Short mmCIF file of C-alpha atoms in Angstrom, two decimals:
data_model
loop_
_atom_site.label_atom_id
_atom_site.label_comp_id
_atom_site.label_asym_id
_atom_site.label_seq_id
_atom_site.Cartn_x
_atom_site.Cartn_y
_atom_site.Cartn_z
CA UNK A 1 -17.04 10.60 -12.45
CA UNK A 2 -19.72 10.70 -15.44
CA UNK A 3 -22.52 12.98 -15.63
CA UNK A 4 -25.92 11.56 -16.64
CA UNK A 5 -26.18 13.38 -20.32
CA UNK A 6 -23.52 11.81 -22.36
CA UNK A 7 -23.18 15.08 -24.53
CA UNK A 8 -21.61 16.73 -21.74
CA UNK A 9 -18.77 14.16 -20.96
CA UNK A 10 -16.22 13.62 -23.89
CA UNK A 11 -15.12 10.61 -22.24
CA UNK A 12 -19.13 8.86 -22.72
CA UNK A 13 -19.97 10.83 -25.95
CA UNK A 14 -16.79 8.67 -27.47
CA UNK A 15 -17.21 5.22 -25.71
CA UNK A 16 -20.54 5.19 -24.96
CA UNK A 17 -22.37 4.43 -21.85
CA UNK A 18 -23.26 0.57 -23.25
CA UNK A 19 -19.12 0.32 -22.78
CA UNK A 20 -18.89 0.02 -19.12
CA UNK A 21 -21.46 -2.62 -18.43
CA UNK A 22 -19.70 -4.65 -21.48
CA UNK A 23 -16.09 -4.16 -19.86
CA UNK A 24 -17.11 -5.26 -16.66
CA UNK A 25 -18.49 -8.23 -17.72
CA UNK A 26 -15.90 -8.99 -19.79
CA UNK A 27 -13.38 -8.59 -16.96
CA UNK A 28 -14.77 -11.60 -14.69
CA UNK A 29 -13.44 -14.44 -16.17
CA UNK A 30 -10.16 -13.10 -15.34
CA UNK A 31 -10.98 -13.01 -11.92
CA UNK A 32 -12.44 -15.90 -11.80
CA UNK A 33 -9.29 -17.97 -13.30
CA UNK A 34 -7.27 -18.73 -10.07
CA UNK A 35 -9.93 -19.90 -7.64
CA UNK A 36 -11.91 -21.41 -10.66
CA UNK A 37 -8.60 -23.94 -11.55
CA UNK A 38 -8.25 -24.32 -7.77
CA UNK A 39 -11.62 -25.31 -6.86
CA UNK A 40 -11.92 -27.75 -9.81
CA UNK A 41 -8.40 -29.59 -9.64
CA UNK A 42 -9.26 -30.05 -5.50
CA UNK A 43 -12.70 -31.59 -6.40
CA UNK A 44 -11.69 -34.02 -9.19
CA UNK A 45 -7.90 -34.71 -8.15
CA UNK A 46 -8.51 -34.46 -3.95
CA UNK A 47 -5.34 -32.76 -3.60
CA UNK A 48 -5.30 -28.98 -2.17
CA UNK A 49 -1.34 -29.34 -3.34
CA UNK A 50 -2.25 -29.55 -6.14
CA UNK A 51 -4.74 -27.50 -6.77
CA UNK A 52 -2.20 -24.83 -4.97
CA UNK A 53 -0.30 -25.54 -7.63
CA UNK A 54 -2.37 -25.54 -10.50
CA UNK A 55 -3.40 -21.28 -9.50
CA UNK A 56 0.41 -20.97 -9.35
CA UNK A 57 1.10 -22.09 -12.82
CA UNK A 58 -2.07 -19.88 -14.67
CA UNK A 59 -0.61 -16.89 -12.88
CA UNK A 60 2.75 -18.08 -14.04
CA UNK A 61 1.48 -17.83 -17.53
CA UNK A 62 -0.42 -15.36 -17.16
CA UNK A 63 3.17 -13.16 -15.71
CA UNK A 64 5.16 -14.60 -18.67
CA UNK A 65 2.57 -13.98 -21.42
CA UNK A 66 0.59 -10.72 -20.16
CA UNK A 67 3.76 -8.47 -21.25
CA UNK A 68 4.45 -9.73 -24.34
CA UNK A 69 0.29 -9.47 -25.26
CA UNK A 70 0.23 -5.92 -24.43
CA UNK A 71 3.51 -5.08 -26.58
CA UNK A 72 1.62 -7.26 -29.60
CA UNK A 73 -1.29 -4.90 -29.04
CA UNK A 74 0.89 -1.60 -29.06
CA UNK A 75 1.86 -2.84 -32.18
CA UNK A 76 -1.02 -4.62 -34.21
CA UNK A 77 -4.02 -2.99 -31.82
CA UNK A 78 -6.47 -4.44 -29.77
CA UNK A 79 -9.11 -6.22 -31.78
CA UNK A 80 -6.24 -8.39 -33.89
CA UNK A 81 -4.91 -9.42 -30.66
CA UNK A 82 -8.04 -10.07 -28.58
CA UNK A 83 -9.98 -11.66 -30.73
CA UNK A 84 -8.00 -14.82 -31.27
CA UNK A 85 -6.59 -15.15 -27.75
CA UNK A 86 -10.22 -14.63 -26.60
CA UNK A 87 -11.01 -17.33 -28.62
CA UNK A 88 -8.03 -19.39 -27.52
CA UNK A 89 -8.40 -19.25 -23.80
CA UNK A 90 -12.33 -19.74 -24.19
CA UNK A 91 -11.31 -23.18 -25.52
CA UNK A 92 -8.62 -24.24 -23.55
CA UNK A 93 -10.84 -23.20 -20.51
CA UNK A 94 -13.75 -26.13 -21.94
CA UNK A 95 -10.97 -28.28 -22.57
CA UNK A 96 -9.50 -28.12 -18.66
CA UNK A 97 -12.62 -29.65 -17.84
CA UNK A 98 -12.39 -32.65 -19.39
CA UNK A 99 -8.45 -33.09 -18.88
CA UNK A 100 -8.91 -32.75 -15.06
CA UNK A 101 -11.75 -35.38 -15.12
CA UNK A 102 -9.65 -37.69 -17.17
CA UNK A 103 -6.65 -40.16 -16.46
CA UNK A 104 -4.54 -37.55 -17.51
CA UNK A 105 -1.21 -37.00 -15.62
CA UNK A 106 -0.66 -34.48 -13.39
CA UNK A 107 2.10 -32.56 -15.32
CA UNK A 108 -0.57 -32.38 -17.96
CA UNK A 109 -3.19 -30.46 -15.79
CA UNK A 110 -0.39 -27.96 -14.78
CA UNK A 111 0.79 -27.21 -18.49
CA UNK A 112 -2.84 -26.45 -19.28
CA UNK A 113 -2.85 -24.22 -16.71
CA UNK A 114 -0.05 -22.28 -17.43
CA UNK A 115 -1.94 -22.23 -21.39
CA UNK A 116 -4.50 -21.25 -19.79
CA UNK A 117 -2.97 -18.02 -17.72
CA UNK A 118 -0.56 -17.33 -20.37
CA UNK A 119 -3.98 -16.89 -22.95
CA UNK A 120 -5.96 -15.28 -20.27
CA UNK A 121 -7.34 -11.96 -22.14
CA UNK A 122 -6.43 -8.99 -19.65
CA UNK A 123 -9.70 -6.56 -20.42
CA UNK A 124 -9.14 -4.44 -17.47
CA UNK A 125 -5.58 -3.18 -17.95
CA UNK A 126 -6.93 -3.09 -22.01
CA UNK A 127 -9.97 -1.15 -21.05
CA UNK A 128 -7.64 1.50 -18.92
CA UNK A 129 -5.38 1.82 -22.20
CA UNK A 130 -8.73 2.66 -24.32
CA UNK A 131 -10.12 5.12 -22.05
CA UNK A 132 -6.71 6.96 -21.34
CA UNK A 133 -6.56 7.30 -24.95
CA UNK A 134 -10.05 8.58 -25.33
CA UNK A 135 -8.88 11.26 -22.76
CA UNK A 136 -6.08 12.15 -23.90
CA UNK A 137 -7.83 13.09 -27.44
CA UNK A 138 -10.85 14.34 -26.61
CA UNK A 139 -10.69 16.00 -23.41
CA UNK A 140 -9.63 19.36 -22.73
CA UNK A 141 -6.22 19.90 -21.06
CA UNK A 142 -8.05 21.69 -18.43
CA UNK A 143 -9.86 18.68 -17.72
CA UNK A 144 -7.62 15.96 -18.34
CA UNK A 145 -6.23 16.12 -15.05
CA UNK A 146 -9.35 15.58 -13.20
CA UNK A 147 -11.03 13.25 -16.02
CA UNK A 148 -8.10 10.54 -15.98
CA UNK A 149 -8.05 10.48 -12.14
CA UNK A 150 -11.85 9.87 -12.25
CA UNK A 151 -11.69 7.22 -14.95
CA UNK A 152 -8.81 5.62 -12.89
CA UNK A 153 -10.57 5.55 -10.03
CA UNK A 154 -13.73 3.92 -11.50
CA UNK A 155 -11.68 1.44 -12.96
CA UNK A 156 -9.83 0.43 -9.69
CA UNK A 157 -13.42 0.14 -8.11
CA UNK A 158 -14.50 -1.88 -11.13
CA UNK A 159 -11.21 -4.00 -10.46
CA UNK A 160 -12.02 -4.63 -6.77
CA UNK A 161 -15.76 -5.10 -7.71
CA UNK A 162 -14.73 -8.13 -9.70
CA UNK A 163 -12.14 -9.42 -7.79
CA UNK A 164 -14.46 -9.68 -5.10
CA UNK A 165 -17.65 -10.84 -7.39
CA UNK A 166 -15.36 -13.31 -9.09
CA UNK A 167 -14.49 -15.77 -6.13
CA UNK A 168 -17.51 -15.22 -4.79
CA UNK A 169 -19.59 -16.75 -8.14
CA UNK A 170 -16.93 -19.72 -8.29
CA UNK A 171 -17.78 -20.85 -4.55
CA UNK A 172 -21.75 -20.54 -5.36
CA UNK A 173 -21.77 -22.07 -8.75
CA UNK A 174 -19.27 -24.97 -7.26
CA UNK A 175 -21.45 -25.70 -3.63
CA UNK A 176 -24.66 -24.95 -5.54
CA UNK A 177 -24.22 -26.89 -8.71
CA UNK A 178 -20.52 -28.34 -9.26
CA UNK A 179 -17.04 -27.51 -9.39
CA UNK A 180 -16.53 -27.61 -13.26
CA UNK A 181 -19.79 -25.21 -13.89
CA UNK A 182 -17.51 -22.48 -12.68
CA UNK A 183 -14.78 -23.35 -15.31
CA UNK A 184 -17.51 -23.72 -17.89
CA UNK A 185 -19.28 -20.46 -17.09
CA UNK A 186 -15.92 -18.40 -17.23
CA UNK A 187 -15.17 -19.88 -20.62
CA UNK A 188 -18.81 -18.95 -22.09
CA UNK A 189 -18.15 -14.99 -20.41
CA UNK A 190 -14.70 -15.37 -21.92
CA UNK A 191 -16.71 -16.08 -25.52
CA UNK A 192 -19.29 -13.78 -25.79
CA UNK A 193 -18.01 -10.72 -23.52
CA UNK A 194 -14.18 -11.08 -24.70
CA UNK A 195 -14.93 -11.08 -28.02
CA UNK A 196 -17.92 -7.98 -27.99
CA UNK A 197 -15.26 -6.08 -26.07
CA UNK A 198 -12.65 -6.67 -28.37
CA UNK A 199 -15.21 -5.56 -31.20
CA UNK A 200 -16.61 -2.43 -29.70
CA UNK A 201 -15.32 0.71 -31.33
CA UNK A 202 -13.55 1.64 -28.64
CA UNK A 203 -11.05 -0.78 -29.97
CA UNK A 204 -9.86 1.22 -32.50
CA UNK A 205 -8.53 3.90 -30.56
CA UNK A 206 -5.40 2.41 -29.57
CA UNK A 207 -1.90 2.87 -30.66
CA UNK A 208 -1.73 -0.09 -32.85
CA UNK A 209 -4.61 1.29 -34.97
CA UNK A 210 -3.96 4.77 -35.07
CA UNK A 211 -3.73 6.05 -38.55
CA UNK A 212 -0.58 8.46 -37.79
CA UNK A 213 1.35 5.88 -35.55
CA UNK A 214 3.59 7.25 -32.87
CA UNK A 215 7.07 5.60 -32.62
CA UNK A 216 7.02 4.17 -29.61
CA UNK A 217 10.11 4.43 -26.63
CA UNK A 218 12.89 1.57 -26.53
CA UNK A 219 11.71 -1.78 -24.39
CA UNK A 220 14.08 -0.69 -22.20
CA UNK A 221 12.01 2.60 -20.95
CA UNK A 222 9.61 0.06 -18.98
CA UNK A 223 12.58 -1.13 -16.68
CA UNK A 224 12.76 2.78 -15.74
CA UNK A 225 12.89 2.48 -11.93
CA UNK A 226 10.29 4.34 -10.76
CA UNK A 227 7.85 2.20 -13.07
CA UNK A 228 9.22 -0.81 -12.16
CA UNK A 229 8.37 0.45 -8.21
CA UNK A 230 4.66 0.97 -9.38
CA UNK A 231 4.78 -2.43 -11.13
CA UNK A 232 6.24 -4.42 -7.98
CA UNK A 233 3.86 -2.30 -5.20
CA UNK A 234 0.98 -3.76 -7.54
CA UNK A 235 2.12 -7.52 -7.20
CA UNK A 236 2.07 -6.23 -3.50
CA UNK A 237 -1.82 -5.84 -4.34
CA UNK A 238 -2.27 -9.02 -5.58
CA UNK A 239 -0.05 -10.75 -2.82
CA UNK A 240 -2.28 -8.78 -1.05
CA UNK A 241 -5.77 -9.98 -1.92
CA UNK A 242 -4.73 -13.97 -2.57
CA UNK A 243 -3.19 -13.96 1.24
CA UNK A 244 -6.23 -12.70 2.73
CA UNK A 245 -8.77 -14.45 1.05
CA UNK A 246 -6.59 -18.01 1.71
CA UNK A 247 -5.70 -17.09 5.70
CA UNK A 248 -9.26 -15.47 5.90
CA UNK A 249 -10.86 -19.33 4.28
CA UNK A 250 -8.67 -21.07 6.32
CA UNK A 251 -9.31 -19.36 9.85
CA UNK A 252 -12.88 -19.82 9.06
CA UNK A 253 -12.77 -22.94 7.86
CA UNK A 254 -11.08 -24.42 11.30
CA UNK A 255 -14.23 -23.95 12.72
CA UNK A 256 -16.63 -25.45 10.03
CA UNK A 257 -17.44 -22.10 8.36
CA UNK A 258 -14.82 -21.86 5.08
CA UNK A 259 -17.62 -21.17 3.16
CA UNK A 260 -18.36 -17.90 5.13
CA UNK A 261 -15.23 -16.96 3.44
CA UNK A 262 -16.36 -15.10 0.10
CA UNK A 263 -19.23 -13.02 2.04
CA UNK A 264 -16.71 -11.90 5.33
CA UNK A 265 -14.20 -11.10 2.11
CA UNK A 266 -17.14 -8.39 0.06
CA UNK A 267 -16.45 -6.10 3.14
CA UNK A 268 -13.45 -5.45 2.36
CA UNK A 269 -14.95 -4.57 -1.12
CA UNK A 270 -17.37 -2.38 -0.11
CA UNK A 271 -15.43 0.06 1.44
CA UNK A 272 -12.38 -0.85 -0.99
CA UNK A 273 -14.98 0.63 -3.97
CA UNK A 274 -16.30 3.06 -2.34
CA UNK A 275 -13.24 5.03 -1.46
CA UNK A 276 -11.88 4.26 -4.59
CA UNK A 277 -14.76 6.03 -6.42
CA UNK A 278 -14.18 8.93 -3.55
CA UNK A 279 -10.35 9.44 -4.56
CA UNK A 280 -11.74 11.48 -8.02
CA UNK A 281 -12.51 13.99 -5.48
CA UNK A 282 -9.26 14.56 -3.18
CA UNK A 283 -7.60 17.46 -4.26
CA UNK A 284 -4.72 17.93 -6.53
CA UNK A 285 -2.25 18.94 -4.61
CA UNK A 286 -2.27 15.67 -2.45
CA UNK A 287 -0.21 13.96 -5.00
CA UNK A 288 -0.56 10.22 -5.94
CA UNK A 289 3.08 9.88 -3.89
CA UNK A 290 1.50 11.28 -0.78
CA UNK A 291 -1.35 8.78 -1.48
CA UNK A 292 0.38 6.03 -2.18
CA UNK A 293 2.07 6.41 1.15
CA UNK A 294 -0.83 7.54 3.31
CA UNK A 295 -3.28 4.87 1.87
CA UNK A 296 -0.48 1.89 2.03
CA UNK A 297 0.06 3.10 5.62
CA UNK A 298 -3.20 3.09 6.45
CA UNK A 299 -3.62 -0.91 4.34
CA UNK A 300 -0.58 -1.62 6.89
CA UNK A 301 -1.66 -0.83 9.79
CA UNK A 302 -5.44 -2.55 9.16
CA UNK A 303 -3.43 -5.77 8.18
CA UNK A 304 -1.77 -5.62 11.54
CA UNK A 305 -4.84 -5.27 13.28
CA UNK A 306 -6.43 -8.49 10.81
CA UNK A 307 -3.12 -10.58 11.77
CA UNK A 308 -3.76 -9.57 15.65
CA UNK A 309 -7.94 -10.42 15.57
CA UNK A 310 -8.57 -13.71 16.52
CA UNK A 311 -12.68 -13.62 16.37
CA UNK A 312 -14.93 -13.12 13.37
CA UNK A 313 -16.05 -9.85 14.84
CA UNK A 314 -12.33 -8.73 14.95
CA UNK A 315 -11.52 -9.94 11.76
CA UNK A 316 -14.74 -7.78 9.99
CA UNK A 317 -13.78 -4.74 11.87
CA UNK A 318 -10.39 -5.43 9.77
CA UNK A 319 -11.44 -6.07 6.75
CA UNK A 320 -13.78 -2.79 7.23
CA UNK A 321 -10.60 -0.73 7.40
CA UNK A 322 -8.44 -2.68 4.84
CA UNK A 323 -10.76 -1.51 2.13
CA UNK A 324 -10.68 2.08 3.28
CA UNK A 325 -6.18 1.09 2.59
CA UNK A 326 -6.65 -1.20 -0.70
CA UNK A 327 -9.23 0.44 -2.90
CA UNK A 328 -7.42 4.28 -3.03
CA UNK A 329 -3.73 2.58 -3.24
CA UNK A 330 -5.12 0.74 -6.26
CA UNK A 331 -5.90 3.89 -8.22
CA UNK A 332 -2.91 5.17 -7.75
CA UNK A 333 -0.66 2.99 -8.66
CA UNK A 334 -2.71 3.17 -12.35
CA UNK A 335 -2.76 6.61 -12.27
CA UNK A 336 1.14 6.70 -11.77
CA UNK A 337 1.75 4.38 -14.19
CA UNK A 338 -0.68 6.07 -17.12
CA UNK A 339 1.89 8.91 -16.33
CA UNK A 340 5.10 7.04 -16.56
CA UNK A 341 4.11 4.87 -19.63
CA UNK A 342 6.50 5.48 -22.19
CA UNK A 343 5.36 6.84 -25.38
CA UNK A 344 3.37 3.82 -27.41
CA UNK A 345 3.69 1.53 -24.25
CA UNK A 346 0.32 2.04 -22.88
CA UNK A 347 -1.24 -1.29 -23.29
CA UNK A 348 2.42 -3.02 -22.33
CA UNK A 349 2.53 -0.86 -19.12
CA UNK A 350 -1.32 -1.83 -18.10
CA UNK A 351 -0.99 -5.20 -18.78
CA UNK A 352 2.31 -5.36 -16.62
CA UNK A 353 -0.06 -4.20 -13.69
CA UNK A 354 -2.74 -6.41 -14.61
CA UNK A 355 -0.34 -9.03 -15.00
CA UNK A 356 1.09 -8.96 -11.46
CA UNK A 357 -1.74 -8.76 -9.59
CA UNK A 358 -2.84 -11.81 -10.83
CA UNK A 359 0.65 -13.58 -10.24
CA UNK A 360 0.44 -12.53 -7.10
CA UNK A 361 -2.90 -13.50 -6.28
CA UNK A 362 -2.02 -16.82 -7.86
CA UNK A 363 1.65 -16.88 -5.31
CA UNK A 364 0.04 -15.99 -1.72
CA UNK A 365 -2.90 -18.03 -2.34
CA UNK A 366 -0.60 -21.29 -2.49
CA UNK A 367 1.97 -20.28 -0.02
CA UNK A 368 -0.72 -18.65 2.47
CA UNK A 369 -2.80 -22.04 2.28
CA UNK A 370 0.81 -23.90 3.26
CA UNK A 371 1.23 -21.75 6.32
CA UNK A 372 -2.03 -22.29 7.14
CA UNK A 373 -1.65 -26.20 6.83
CA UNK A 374 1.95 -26.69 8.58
CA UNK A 375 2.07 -23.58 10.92
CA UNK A 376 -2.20 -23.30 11.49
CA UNK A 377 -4.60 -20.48 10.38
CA UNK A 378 -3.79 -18.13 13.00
CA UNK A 379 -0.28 -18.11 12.05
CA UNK A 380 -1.54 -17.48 8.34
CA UNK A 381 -3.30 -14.47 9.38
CA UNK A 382 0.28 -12.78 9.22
CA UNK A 383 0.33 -12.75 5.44
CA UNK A 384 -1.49 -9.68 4.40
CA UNK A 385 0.87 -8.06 6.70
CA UNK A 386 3.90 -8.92 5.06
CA UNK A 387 2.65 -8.12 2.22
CA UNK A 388 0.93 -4.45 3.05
CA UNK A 389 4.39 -3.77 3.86
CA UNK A 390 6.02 -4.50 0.39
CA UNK A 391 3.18 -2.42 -0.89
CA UNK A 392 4.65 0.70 1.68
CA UNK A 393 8.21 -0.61 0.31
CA UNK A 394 7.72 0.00 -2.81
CA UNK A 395 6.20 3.42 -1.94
CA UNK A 396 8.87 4.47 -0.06
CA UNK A 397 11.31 3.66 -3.23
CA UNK A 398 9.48 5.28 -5.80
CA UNK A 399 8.97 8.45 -3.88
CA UNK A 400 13.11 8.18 -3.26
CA UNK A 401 13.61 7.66 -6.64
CA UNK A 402 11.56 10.77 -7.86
CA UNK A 403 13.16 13.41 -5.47
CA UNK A 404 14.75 16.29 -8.01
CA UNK A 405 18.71 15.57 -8.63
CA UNK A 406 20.73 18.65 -9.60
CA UNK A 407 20.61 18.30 -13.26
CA UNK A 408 18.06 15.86 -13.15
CA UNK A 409 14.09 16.18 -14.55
CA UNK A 410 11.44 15.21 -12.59
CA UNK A 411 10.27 11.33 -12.91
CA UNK A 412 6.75 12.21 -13.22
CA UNK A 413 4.78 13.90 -15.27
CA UNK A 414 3.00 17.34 -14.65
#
């Protein structure tokens, strides 16, 4: 996507190559929210109920608070947003420590929780809004095209990076040292990086600081259907990733080897990144529909295959494949919806992605770990199936929705 002299690329002469390291960074504690408050309530409280519950309720507040942060930075602009929620969750991040150690009730733990998913800063769907600004400024219109689908697709790989890297650092920080230096380390990243994101420059190109404001499109433009369809095959991402990583665990860990978990699970990254670096390069005229509905397919039929394996060597050879699926479906559902934001709704529409894939990371990952306790882990091996296939759903919708009407525009953008 980026050449090496920054001169030559609009998109690094503006945000600078320092930027991308910085956003990164600044994106794990997200990642590392769910399994963080579910490792930590199991250790101190010995209930995996609990703990079930406890993911459920951050991603809960993280789906009733994400919107309603990304309309407050449409309006007011990153920095004056970011800054004191960073700030916020950082805190109430320390501060889960202690309560979960304590006497404290149980309805206490899950009320921080949801505090702490509702204050949860969302850098990645932020970072998107930045950079598709930066584009759409900058770079020519000859460009744009292939620019934004680049940028997209390095920020989908940067997404599966850390959704990957992020479990995996809260298992070796929690075996290696202890379950609270996990909570503790996210909320020191959540200090430092959160708040040097939310000061870079970068920051100021937003809506909400723009010196000639647009006015931005009615609420009611982001319950536009097909937007809605990108929003809901997203939460079939994150349904996705929390039921494989729980039936994946819990298939494992029936034999003594749970812990194998995280490592078995960066397969699926590798190729997941990979390919989603590699979709900059497919051509035009094999339109993000098309893709969403050859790649979902393709994340389908792979989960089928990882519900059918029933030895580690099986389940790899799935996970392989379900990367090759996950990784180029992810990009496009951002790249459709950085076409079908409505005017001034840019951060609002990201954070409505990044919102539901953590919710439903946060859903599958209690239910899956249910099935796998009442029904056994085989059984729970099913879930990524189920939901590949609202992921194909939604596809199928959307692309039904945008077929030209007599008298009706097109959906999407040229």
């Amino acid at each position: 996507m980026f050449h090496t002299r920054s001169t030559d690329n609009p998109l690094l002469k503006h945000a600078g190559l320092p930027y991308f390291p910085l956003a990164f960074i600044a994106r794990l504690p997200f990642a590392m929210m769910v399994v963080g408050v579910l490792t930590l309530v199991v250790a101190e409280r010995g209930s995996v109920t609990l703990g079930g519950l406890n993911s459920a309720a951050a991603g809960l507040g993280t789906a009733l608070a994400g919107p309603l942060l990304g309309a407050a930075v449409d309006r007011w602009g990153q920095r004056k947003v970011l800054v004191p929620v960073g700030l916020l969750n950082a805190t109430l991040l320390g501060a889960f420590i202690l309560v979960v150690s304590s006497s404290a009730a149980d309805a206490v733990v899950l009320a921080l929780s949801v505090l702490i998913g509702a204050s949860a800063p969302q850098v990645a769907p932020l970072s998107r809004t930045r950079l598709v600004a930066i584009i759409k400024r900058h770079v020519a219109d000859d460009r744009r095209e292939k620019t934004l689908s680049g940028t997209m697709a390095y920020e989908s790989a940067a997404d599966e990076t850390v959704f990957i890297v992020g479990p995996f650092l809260v298992g070796l920080l929690a075996s290696a040292i202890a379950p609270w230096v996990a909570i503790a380390g996210a909320s020191a990243l959540t200090f430092v990086f959160v708040t040097a994101f939310a000061l870079h420059h970068t920051g100021q190109v937003d809506p909400g600081t723009d010196s000639t404001p647009v006015e931005p499109a009615p609420v009611r433009e982001l319950l536009r259907f097909p937007l809605m369809t990108v929003v809901v095959g997203t939460l079939g991402v994150g349904f996705f990733f929390g039921a494989t990583l729980t039936s994946l665990t819990g298939f494992l860990a029936a034999d003594g080897d749970g812990d194998r978990a995280g490592l078995l699970y960066g397969v699926m990254g590798i190729g997941s990144a990979v390919l989603a670096l590699g979709s900059a390069a497919l051509p035009q005229r094999f339109t993000l529909r098309a893709r969403w509905l050859v790649f979902g397919s393709l994340l389908l039929a792979a989960a089928v295959a990882f519900a059918a394996a029933r030895s580690v060597t099986g389940l790899v050879v799935a996970l392989a494949i379900l990367g090759l699926g996950i990784g180029p479906t992810l990009v496009t559902l951002y790249s459709l919806a950085a076409q079908l934001s409505p005017t001034g709704r840019s951060a609002t529409t990201m954070t409505m992605l990044g919102s539901a894939v953590v919710v439903g990371q946060s859903v599958t990952s209690a239910v899956t770990g249910l099935l796998a306790d009442r029904l056994g882990p085989t059984t729970a091996l099913a879930a990524p199936a189920v939901c590949a296939a609202i992921v194909v759903a939604a596809a199928v919708a959307h692309t039904l929705s945008a077929r030209p009407r007599a008298g009706a525009q097109d959906l999407v953008p040229a």
